[in-house]
Amino acid sequence: MFPNGISVLSLFSGIGGAEIALHRLGIPLKNVATVEISEASRNIFRSWWEQSNQKGNLIDDICDVKKLDRKRLQQLINSFGDFDLIIGGSPCNNLSGSNRYKRDGIQDIALLAFQSHMQVESASCPRSPQANYDTDGSDDLAWDLEDVVTTEPVATVSCNGEALAESPDSPPECERACSDLFSSESADDFNYELSDSDSDWASEEKVDNLSEKDRTLKLLETMGYPLDEAAIAMDRCGPNASIEEMTDYLCAAQMARSADAFFYDREEEQNKKRRLFEEENRWKRKKEKRFERIDECDDTTHLPNPMVGFGLPDTRLVVKRTLPEAAIGPPYFYYENVALAPRGVWNTIARFLYEIEPEFVDSKFFSAAARKRGYIHNLPLNNRFPLKPIPPQTIHEAFPSTKRWWPAWDRRTKLNCVQTATASAKLTERIRKALEGWEDSDPPLKVQHDIIHECKKWNLVWVGKNKAAPLEPDEIEMLLGFPKNHTRGGGISRTERYRALGNSFQVDTVAYHLSVLKDMYPNGISVLSLFSGIGGAEVALDRLGILLKNVVTVEISEASRSIFRSWWEQSNQKGNLIDISDVQKLDADKLEQLISSFGGFDLVIGGSPCNNISGSNRVSRDGLEGKHSSLFYDYFRILNQVKAIMSKT
């Protein structure tokens, strides 16, 4: 019907589902006018339009369907000619079967946008017979088309595929302005999109027993607003305020806030700033004291550059070592922590672990991301071998689709160390806006410098034109050597996934060190895994082809234990798995019981928390004396107890 292209008026266009469908059908998009209230959705659609190299005309400056009046429509039709297709689906918030509290059908204010849709139809469609609009169980509504403007047939489609038309008897609410709260994709600005699936609601009997105030609070909570914020809105607006007034207040507060806090108390904010100021001063004083002690005692561990450890694959060993007799395995042990620790930390760790020299390695020599870590172990150094296949070594090898969008002035080839948090949407939006107007030339050096700084800090990659984005959890899994979807599902949130991955081993690096165990334990290995996290050591051993005969994991994070147990089951491990929640509960009696059951441990592996060691901690970087990092002494205690018990047997 339209071999030369189609002109589309897309109402409540969201992220462009209709336009993508037409594009994938091979129908050229000659002219497209979109109407969408969500700025985020408009940005996503415009980004797709640019990246898919559309040649047609795009008008996306109409953000509110109520503002698309007869005059504006006439301007569009004069510019484009008649529209061939009018498509859209008005908000379903008050139609959806899962909205048990405010399922008011077409009469509710949330459906005023539908009447706006009908008014657009009347301004652009020829007179035609009545059409029914089926609304998932609502009464059928007949709408008469009138006030013809165009003379050519126009196709009109609703979200359920029925023809759309206009009612001569629109309800009085139509005269009210349609609030910015309503959009097909505005879950963050109003109540979340209620789906047609069943939800875990309280029984109707319980709801009926609630007071009017509690019922209103419950309704606001189901809309997606935190209960404490809803209570504040009710107090500020008054007990007799309508739901619309409260949601207006909540959304206005969201738009007005300058920080991440929603409602905040001025006094509390001042106290927070005062605490941060005091902590910063404390940090400066501690730093000055450390510099004062430099001349008194040089307890510095000098990090190698490049950080290649005792040798990389296909290179000769750069060190030969002789271990103290007390350190010789079995049991073998392997300890890991961040390389860039405060002064004296690695000397202390080495002193407790038999005066063994640390092996400092940057994982950028094994993958596309840096990860500077120190390892103290008593493993042999000869006959190491890397995991196969060799993982991608550069950003573009790891993420080929980014090469198309990568600006020439961003010269990164490797990513920085994976963190436990990710960049905000606000940051990526600021980057996009900073690059606006520089499509045909490089931005100023100051802009380049600032953007590269943020990209390095947060490991941002270029996924579209002027569009930087943080790594997804599954992309980080690949960089760290874990199987795809290793941390996904099982009730684990995205935040927990980022945190767990940020605290994990880089599997390829650790596997290179552990590879010497394959020939030593052909029938399987018994492992005591302390601070095991999401199982980086066990994944490395499994990928090396070493049978996991017995594994005892000690990990305090329930989310990490759940991820590890899920991997254990999905990878069809046949050995014995015992998980313990707290390293401080693993005493000598428990160890003796485990050793008598398994016949001893072949490997004791782990890395105690780096919270008080990491350079990113500007508040409580107290080294091994810190609350979390002092758990290193439990690693030393348990290792000594294992060696003592096994020496008796």
XYZ file of C-alpha atoms in Angstrom:
649
model
C 0.000 0.000 0.000
C 2.833 2.393 0.715
C 5.871 1.261 -1.301
C 7.294 4.797 -1.386
C 7.027 5.372 2.345
C 4.445 6.165 4.957
C 3.512 9.264 6.988
C 2.738 8.428 10.607
C 1.184 10.336 13.481
C 2.287 8.404 16.577
C 0.382 9.263 19.773
C 1.703 8.118 23.164
C 4.642 6.860 21.094
C 6.778 5.677 24.032
C 10.108 4.280 22.851
C 8.930 3.791 19.279
C 7.523 0.280 19.140
C 5.259 1.096 16.194
C 8.017 2.794 14.211
C 10.435 -0.074 14.804
C 7.756 -2.514 13.636
C 7.247 -0.534 10.407
C 11.020 -0.246 9.890
C 11.530 -3.996 10.353
C 8.718 -4.616 7.859
C 10.740 -2.670 5.306
C 8.293 0.250 5.118
C 10.206 3.557 4.692
C 9.318 6.097 7.360
C 8.754 9.154 5.189
C 7.304 11.458 7.837
C 6.844 10.731 11.533
C 5.322 13.036 14.154
C 5.556 11.610 17.679
C 3.692 12.728 20.798
C 5.189 11.446 24.048
C 5.342 13.102 27.480
C 8.272 11.110 28.892
C 11.575 12.827 28.135
C 13.458 9.562 28.689
C 11.283 7.770 26.137
C 11.710 10.610 23.634
C 15.503 10.424 24.023
C 15.480 6.669 23.469
C 13.342 7.028 20.339
C 15.457 9.838 18.877
C 18.615 7.817 19.529
C 17.133 4.852 17.625
C 16.072 7.160 14.776
C 19.630 8.464 14.388
C 21.356 5.107 14.807
C 19.117 3.356 12.282
C 19.950 6.066 9.700
C 16.362 7.056 8.997
C 16.111 9.451 6.031
C 12.598 10.762 6.683
C 11.354 13.770 8.622
C 10.942 13.429 12.396
C 8.929 15.870 14.498
C 9.261 15.032 18.204
C 8.838 18.412 19.877
C 5.227 17.697 20.889
C 5.469 16.380 24.420
C 1.834 16.532 25.499
C -1.100 15.125 23.553
C -3.317 17.916 24.956
C -1.175 20.478 23.162
C -1.750 18.860 19.783
C -4.673 21.091 18.808
C -6.385 21.682 15.476
C -3.994 24.493 14.518
C -0.884 22.383 15.145
C -2.377 19.455 13.244
C -3.150 21.687 10.273
C 0.497 22.852 10.264
C 1.726 19.257 10.205
C -0.659 18.275 7.426
C 0.343 21.328 5.367
C 4.000 20.285 5.774
C 3.686 16.526 5.280
C 0.440 16.107 3.436
C -2.162 13.760 4.841
C -1.181 11.140 7.428
C -1.385 7.544 6.235
C -1.432 6.029 9.721
C -2.416 7.287 13.170
C -1.284 4.887 15.868
C -1.103 4.874 19.648
C -2.311 3.425 22.930
C -3.495 5.712 25.705
C -2.483 4.930 29.340
C -4.011 1.735 30.750
C -3.510 2.652 34.412
C -7.206 2.709 35.213
C -8.190 -0.114 32.862
C -5.691 -2.791 33.858
C -7.068 -5.781 35.743
C -4.294 -5.584 38.324
C -5.376 -2.127 39.529
C -7.740 -3.168 42.329
C -7.974 0.244 43.961
C -8.660 2.730 41.201
C -9.941 0.812 38.197
C -12.299 3.587 37.152
C -12.315 2.900 33.437
C -12.697 5.650 30.890
C -14.158 8.182 33.336
C -11.026 8.619 35.439
C -8.655 11.521 34.913
C -5.923 9.116 33.804
C -8.020 8.299 30.744
C -8.460 11.938 29.724
C -5.511 11.314 27.466
C -7.768 8.915 25.571
C -10.250 11.687 24.850
C -7.306 13.758 23.605
C -6.519 10.880 21.263
C -10.088 11.044 20.004
C -9.863 14.787 19.426
C -6.775 14.249 17.291
C -8.720 11.682 15.286
C -11.585 14.131 14.715
C -9.163 16.741 13.400
C -7.449 14.414 10.954
C -9.958 11.730 9.894
C -12.882 11.837 7.419
C -16.417 11.247 8.677
C -17.001 7.541 9.015
C -19.453 5.170 10.686
C -19.372 4.634 14.434
C -16.486 2.592 15.774
C -16.321 0.668 19.019
C -13.348 0.954 21.349
C -12.927 -2.172 23.441
C -11.173 -1.501 26.726
C -10.438 -4.880 28.330
C -13.821 -5.400 29.958
C -14.918 -1.757 30.172
C -18.203 -0.721 28.576
C -18.033 -0.315 24.790
C -17.933 3.366 23.956
C -19.229 4.748 20.664
C -17.468 7.814 19.362
C -18.698 9.877 16.375
C -16.120 11.302 13.999
C -16.674 14.902 12.990
C -14.955 18.101 11.853
C -13.240 16.623 8.822
C -9.907 18.152 7.815
C -8.273 15.642 5.479
C -9.812 14.114 2.394
C -7.778 10.912 2.073
C -8.426 7.707 4.035
C -6.438 7.422 7.244
C -5.747 4.234 9.196
C -6.217 4.557 12.959
C -5.050 1.920 15.426
C -5.441 1.623 19.191
C -3.432 -0.433 21.613
C -5.820 -3.367 21.168
C -6.091 -3.114 17.404
C -9.616 -1.619 17.190
C -10.544 1.430 15.106
C -10.614 4.701 17.049
C -13.263 7.435 16.852
C -14.522 10.345 18.976
C -17.499 10.631 21.307
C -19.998 13.428 20.926
C -20.706 13.207 24.638
C -17.290 13.511 26.154
C -17.370 13.615 29.944
C -16.913 16.998 31.664
C -13.413 16.019 32.784
C -12.240 16.430 29.177
C -12.157 20.165 29.692
C -9.410 19.834 32.289
C -5.797 20.003 31.146
C -4.151 16.632 30.910
C -1.484 16.489 33.555
C 2.169 15.704 32.800
C 1.650 12.679 34.985
C 0.123 10.593 32.224
C 2.182 8.876 29.563
C 2.459 5.449 28.080
C 6.021 5.247 29.371
C 5.945 7.490 32.456
C 6.351 4.962 35.216
C 8.801 7.183 37.090
C 6.640 10.318 36.832
C 3.291 8.782 37.885
C 2.209 5.386 39.137
C 4.063 2.470 37.652
C 2.664 0.762 34.596
C 0.081 -1.686 35.913
C 0.264 -4.833 33.828
C -2.535 -7.227 33.028
C -0.922 -9.980 35.050
C -2.019 -10.907 38.542
C -0.297 -9.198 41.461
C 0.257 -10.200 45.045
C -2.471 -8.054 46.529
C -4.042 -8.215 49.957
C -7.535 -9.645 50.092
C -10.460 -7.298 49.394
C -11.702 -7.891 52.912
C -8.482 -6.504 54.395
C -8.609 -3.482 52.114
C -12.207 -2.706 53.099
C -11.208 -2.682 56.779
C -8.616 0.059 56.261
C -9.329 3.629 57.321
C -9.684 6.277 54.616
C -6.188 7.601 55.370
C -4.623 4.121 55.267
C -6.531 3.321 52.085
C -5.116 6.449 50.433
C -1.596 5.644 51.624
C -1.968 2.101 50.317
C -3.099 3.418 46.950
C -0.120 5.772 46.694
C 2.191 2.923 47.681
C 0.806 0.683 44.940
C 1.386 3.526 42.491
C 5.077 3.162 43.247
C 5.626 5.934 45.796
C 7.552 5.069 48.996
C 5.230 4.949 51.990
C 7.111 7.614 53.965
C 6.997 10.031 51.033
C 3.288 9.369 50.548
C 2.703 10.159 54.238
C 4.604 13.448 53.880
C 2.518 14.339 50.817
C -0.679 13.664 52.763
C 0.473 15.857 55.652
C 1.495 18.700 53.332
C -1.627 18.570 51.130
C -4.112 17.988 53.948
C -6.318 14.990 54.803
C -9.070 16.068 52.389
C -6.785 16.429 49.362
C -7.599 14.316 46.320
C -5.313 11.629 44.937
C -4.593 13.871 41.949
C -3.409 16.706 44.220
C -1.126 14.359 46.153
C 0.381 12.834 43.019
C 0.852 16.328 41.615
C 2.718 17.243 44.796
C 4.845 14.076 44.689
C 5.798 14.544 41.045
C 6.531 18.246 41.528
C 8.863 17.317 44.381
C 10.586 14.747 42.177
C 11.206 17.310 39.451
C 12.322 19.987 41.881
C 14.825 17.953 43.836
C 18.416 18.736 43.034
C 19.968 15.721 44.709
C 18.994 12.097 44.984
C 17.066 12.703 48.207
C 13.309 13.078 47.797
C 12.029 14.837 50.892
C 14.750 15.890 53.263
C 14.974 17.731 56.492
C 17.130 20.864 56.351
C 18.612 20.207 59.765
C 19.431 16.631 58.835
C 21.027 17.831 55.597
C 23.171 20.298 57.512
C 24.163 17.586 59.987
C 25.112 15.329 57.097
C 27.308 18.034 55.576
C 28.887 18.676 58.967
C 29.661 14.979 59.418
C 31.202 14.774 55.955
C 33.297 17.873 56.694
C 34.513 16.375 59.969
C 35.339 13.054 58.303
C 37.241 14.854 55.555
C 39.266 16.775 58.129
C 39.937 13.563 60.032
C 41.131 11.937 56.812
C 43.440 14.899 56.074
C 44.925 14.779 59.594
C 45.564 11.037 59.300
C 47.167 11.555 55.897
C 49.450 14.275 57.282
C 50.489 11.995 60.161
C 51.373 9.220 57.731
C 53.610 11.572 55.756
C 55.268 12.669 59.000
C 56.185 9.043 59.728
C 57.725 8.346 56.320
C 61.210 9.397 57.380
C 60.942 7.457 60.648
C 60.093 4.098 59.127
C 59.958 3.280 55.418
C 57.489 0.394 55.503
C 56.569 0.716 51.845
C 55.801 -2.166 49.500
C 57.041 -1.198 46.059
C 54.648 -2.253 43.297
C 56.186 -3.485 40.036
C 55.563 -1.637 36.783
C 54.305 -3.298 34.676
C 52.349 -5.376 37.177
C 52.957 -8.828 35.667
C 53.500 -10.904 38.807
C 56.051 -13.689 38.548
C 55.460 -14.051 34.825
C 52.734 -14.063 32.198
C 51.689 -16.842 29.800
C 54.283 -17.465 27.060
C 56.960 -15.586 29.018
C 59.679 -16.883 31.261
C 59.462 -16.623 35.027
C 60.885 -13.378 36.358
C 61.555 -14.722 39.856
C 62.752 -17.837 41.590
C 61.773 -18.342 45.193
C 62.393 -20.692 48.081
C 59.528 -21.077 50.536
C 60.021 -21.410 54.301
C 59.525 -25.001 55.449
C 56.413 -24.053 57.452
C 54.791 -22.659 54.303
C 55.263 -25.669 52.009
C 52.011 -27.377 50.997
C 49.840 -29.267 51.122
C 47.625 -27.748 52.180
C 48.170 -25.066 49.579
C 46.853 -21.613 50.285
C 46.036 -18.597 48.144
C 45.238 -15.125 49.499
C 44.116 -12.084 47.451
C 43.489 -8.379 48.100
C 43.783 -4.995 46.383
C 47.338 -4.064 45.398
C 47.068 -0.335 46.127
C 46.782 -0.683 49.894
C 47.845 1.823 52.587
C 51.449 1.898 53.647
C 52.614 -1.226 55.441
C 49.519 -3.370 54.785
C 51.163 -5.845 52.411
C 54.246 -6.082 54.612
C 51.977 -7.022 57.527
C 50.062 -9.575 55.453
C 53.318 -11.130 54.223
C 54.687 -11.216 57.772
C 51.691 -13.280 58.940
C 51.746 -15.507 55.852
C 55.226 -16.970 56.343
C 57.152 -13.989 54.884
C 56.145 -14.984 51.338
C 56.655 -12.288 48.722
C 53.377 -11.030 47.215
C 52.718 -11.558 43.508
C 51.206 -8.343 42.123
C 49.231 -8.766 38.909
C 47.074 -6.434 36.815
C 44.291 -8.393 35.126
C 44.547 -6.164 32.050
C 47.140 -8.697 30.872
C 44.453 -11.408 30.984
C 41.314 -9.512 29.928
C 39.937 -6.211 28.614
C 39.689 -4.652 32.095
C 42.303 -3.652 34.636
C 42.199 -5.156 38.125
C 45.323 -4.594 40.217
C 45.582 -7.245 42.886
C 48.169 -8.777 45.170
C 48.373 -12.537 45.777
C 50.288 -14.437 48.442
C 50.384 -18.195 47.942
C 52.553 -21.272 48.262
C 51.672 -22.727 44.850
C 54.407 -23.923 42.454
C 55.352 -21.413 39.770
C 56.359 -23.775 36.971
C 54.028 -25.293 34.373
C 51.327 -22.670 34.632
C 48.963 -22.353 31.682
C 46.108 -19.954 30.807
C 42.443 -20.741 30.344
C 41.322 -21.385 26.777
C 39.857 -19.776 24.800
C 41.771 -16.601 25.521
C 39.189 -13.896 26.413
C 38.907 -10.586 24.511
C 41.848 -8.322 25.297
C 40.489 -4.919 24.245
C 37.238 -2.999 24.631
C 36.353 -3.355 20.962
C 37.101 -7.084 20.986
C 34.853 -7.496 24.013
C 32.088 -5.205 22.712
C 32.361 -4.976 18.893
C 29.171 -2.902 18.539
C 30.801 0.019 20.390
C 33.454 0.525 17.697
C 30.966 2.226 15.375
C 30.175 4.934 17.913
C 33.575 5.314 19.591
C 34.857 8.911 19.189
C 38.414 9.296 17.920
C 39.307 11.461 20.908
C 38.511 8.631 23.355
C 41.706 6.572 23.072
C 40.901 3.957 25.695
C 41.614 0.354 24.739
C 41.143 -1.170 28.211
C 38.510 -0.607 30.869
C 39.341 0.290 34.446
C 38.743 -1.881 37.483
C 35.146 -3.034 37.859
C 33.457 -1.299 40.796
C 30.640 -2.295 43.127
C 28.413 0.552 41.869
C 27.455 1.955 38.480
C 26.980 5.381 36.902
C 23.649 7.166 37.181
C 21.312 8.012 34.316
C 21.803 11.695 35.170
C 25.517 11.434 34.388
C 24.996 9.826 30.985
C 22.348 12.442 30.187
C 24.795 15.243 31.073
C 27.359 13.685 28.735
C 24.823 13.541 25.913
C 23.883 17.192 26.382
C 27.534 18.268 26.619
C 28.148 16.780 23.175
C 25.117 18.368 21.515
C 26.147 20.686 18.707
C 29.464 18.892 18.088
C 28.227 16.257 15.635
C 30.460 17.495 12.783
C 33.577 18.307 14.790
C 35.383 17.328 17.970
C 34.208 19.021 21.168
C 36.585 21.439 22.960
C 39.486 19.869 24.837
C 37.962 20.818 28.196
C 34.751 18.952 27.322
C 36.758 15.962 26.055
C 38.832 15.882 29.244
C 35.810 16.009 31.549
C 33.940 13.319 29.626
C 36.950 10.983 29.440
C 37.452 11.423 33.184
C 33.884 10.253 33.874
C 34.148 7.441 31.313
C 37.295 6.105 32.973
C 35.867 6.486 36.465
C 32.609 4.645 35.700
C 33.728 2.367 32.824
C 31.319 3.956 30.339
C 31.235 2.682 26.763
C 29.783 4.316 23.645
C 26.568 2.616 22.565
C 25.171 5.286 20.219
C 25.825 8.714 18.782
C 26.978 10.864 21.735
C 25.514 8.130 23.926
C 27.701 6.731 26.727
C 26.365 3.997 28.976
C 27.595 1.911 31.937
C 28.275 -1.787 31.564
C 25.430 -4.193 32.183
C 25.929 -6.978 34.778
C 26.125 -9.681 32.083
C 28.869 -7.677 30.314
C 30.831 -7.458 33.569
C 30.403 -11.221 34.038
C 32.089 -11.754 30.675
C 34.947 -9.370 31.530
C 35.587 -11.193 34.818
C 35.465 -14.660 33.250
C 32.173 -15.869 34.715
C 29.584 -17.804 32.690
C 26.740 -15.801 31.172
C 23.896 -15.027 33.606
C 26.033 -16.231 36.525
C 24.531 -13.592 38.834
C 21.136 -13.268 37.163
C 17.794 -14.333 38.664
C 17.043 -16.100 41.902
C 15.778 -12.920 43.551
C 19.098 -11.106 43.097
C 18.633 -7.394 42.342
C 20.765 -5.425 39.860
C 22.363 -3.556 42.769
C 23.349 -6.837 44.420
C 24.706 -8.131 41.106
C 26.961 -5.073 40.675
C 28.150 -5.313 44.287
C 28.869 -9.043 44.082
C 30.757 -8.734 40.787
C 32.757 -5.759 42.026
C 34.008 -7.846 44.961
C 34.848 -10.984 42.973
C 38.001 -12.555 41.528
C 39.019 -12.094 37.898
C 38.634 -15.748 36.931
C 41.218 -15.898 34.116
C 43.945 -14.385 36.322
C 43.262 -16.667 39.275
C 42.944 -19.725 36.998
C 46.441 -19.067 35.601
C 47.874 -19.297 39.119
C 45.762 -22.335 40.091
C 46.456 -24.228 36.850
C 49.429 -26.015 38.462
C 46.932 -27.995 40.592
C 45.397 -29.844 37.640
C 48.137 -32.473 37.330
C 48.548 -32.633 41.110
C 44.890 -33.588 41.793
C 43.611 -35.667 38.850
C 40.915 -37.300 41.030
C 39.530 -34.080 42.444
C 40.327 -31.467 45.052
C 38.974 -30.516 48.489
C 38.688 -26.752 48.958
C 38.114 -24.493 51.944
C 36.935 -21.226 50.393
C 36.963 -18.254 52.795
C 35.119 -15.057 51.828
C 34.075 -17.039 48.768
C 31.711 -14.423 47.312
C 30.074 -15.635 44.103
C 32.544 -18.483 43.654
C 35.319 -17.022 41.498
C 37.869 -19.571 42.730
C 35.521 -22.521 42.202
C 34.552 -21.322 38.712
C 38.278 -21.050 37.878
C 38.977 -24.604 39.107
C 35.958 -25.936 37.230
C 37.009 -24.217 33.989
C 40.483 -25.720 34.425
C 38.877 -29.157 34.449
C 39.695 -29.856 38.115
C 36.991 -31.941 39.805
C 35.517 -30.234 42.879
C 35.371 -33.191 45.254
C 34.576 -31.309 48.472
C 33.949 -27.565 48.860
C 33.302 -25.661 52.083
C 32.388 -22.017 51.405
C 32.323 -19.271 54.025
C 30.437 -16.148 52.893
C 28.341 -13.693 54.917
C 26.325 -12.289 51.985
C 23.117 -14.241 51.464
C 22.866 -12.950 47.877
C 26.376 -14.197 47.050
C 25.698 -17.583 48.665
C 22.521 -17.881 46.610
C 24.415 -17.069 43.382
C 27.118 -19.621 44.176
C 24.678 -22.393 45.090
C 22.718 -21.731 41.894
C 25.929 -22.084 39.833
C 26.821 -25.286 41.703
C 23.480 -26.857 40.802
C 23.350 -25.589 37.219
C 26.892 -26.766 36.441
C 25.962 -30.300 37.680
C 28.714 -30.552 40.286
C 28.883 -34.021 41.823
C 30.930 -33.203 44.904
C 29.922 -32.211 48.435
C 29.054 -28.579 49.129
C 28.817 -27.075 52.612
C 28.200 -23.354 53.075
C 28.851 -21.441 56.298
C 27.612 -17.885 56.755
C 30.234 -16.288 59.011
C 34.000 -16.763 59.069
C 34.101 -15.942 62.781
C 31.887 -18.955 63.509
C 34.376 -21.313 61.896
C 36.296 -22.377 65.009
C 38.769 -25.198 65.661
C 36.044 -27.702 66.645
C 34.136 -27.129 63.406
C 37.335 -27.372 61.373
C 38.307 -30.647 63.053
C 34.867 -32.050 62.276
C 35.138 -31.048 58.595
C 38.671 -32.380 58.219
C 37.717 -35.718 59.755
C 34.812 -35.930 57.263
C 36.789 -34.986 54.157
C 40.231 -36.216 55.096
C 41.730 -32.720 55.009
C 41.791 -29.753 52.650
C 44.039 -29.517 49.602
C 43.542 -25.762 49.109
C 42.600 -22.891 51.419
C 41.668 -19.893 49.270
C 40.129 -16.472 49.828
C 40.434 -12.711 49.937
C 39.299 -10.824 53.025
C 37.201 -7.640 52.568
C 39.060 -4.675 51.076
C 36.649 -2.038 52.450
C 39.253 -0.410 54.692
C 42.146 -0.936 52.252
C 40.770 0.241 48.908
C 41.892 3.650 47.647
C 38.293 4.626 46.890
C 37.536 4.703 50.640
C 38.248 8.280 51.706
C 36.488 7.998 55.043
C 37.608 4.851 56.880
C 40.733 3.653 55.069
C 42.167 2.243 58.265
C 44.021 -0.694 56.742
C 44.001 -4.005 58.584
C 42.737 -2.260 61.699
C 39.463 -1.363 59.989
C 36.206 -3.062 60.923
C 35.962 -5.156 57.748
C 39.555 -5.588 56.573
C 40.650 -6.837 59.999
C 38.964 -10.117 59.014
C 42.304 -10.938 57.362
C 43.388 -12.167 60.782
C 40.582 -14.749 60.653
C 42.003 -16.024 57.359
C 45.403 -16.403 59.064
C 43.808 -18.022 62.142
C 41.855 -20.583 60.112
C 44.829 -21.410 57.865
C 47.022 -22.070 60.903
C 44.336 -24.222 62.535
C 43.893 -26.279 59.350
C 47.643 -26.873 59.108
C 47.839 -27.788 62.796
C 44.911 -30.250 62.654
C 46.123 -31.860 59.413
C 49.651 -32.268 60.801
C 48.217 -34.387 63.624
C 46.331 -36.661 61.254
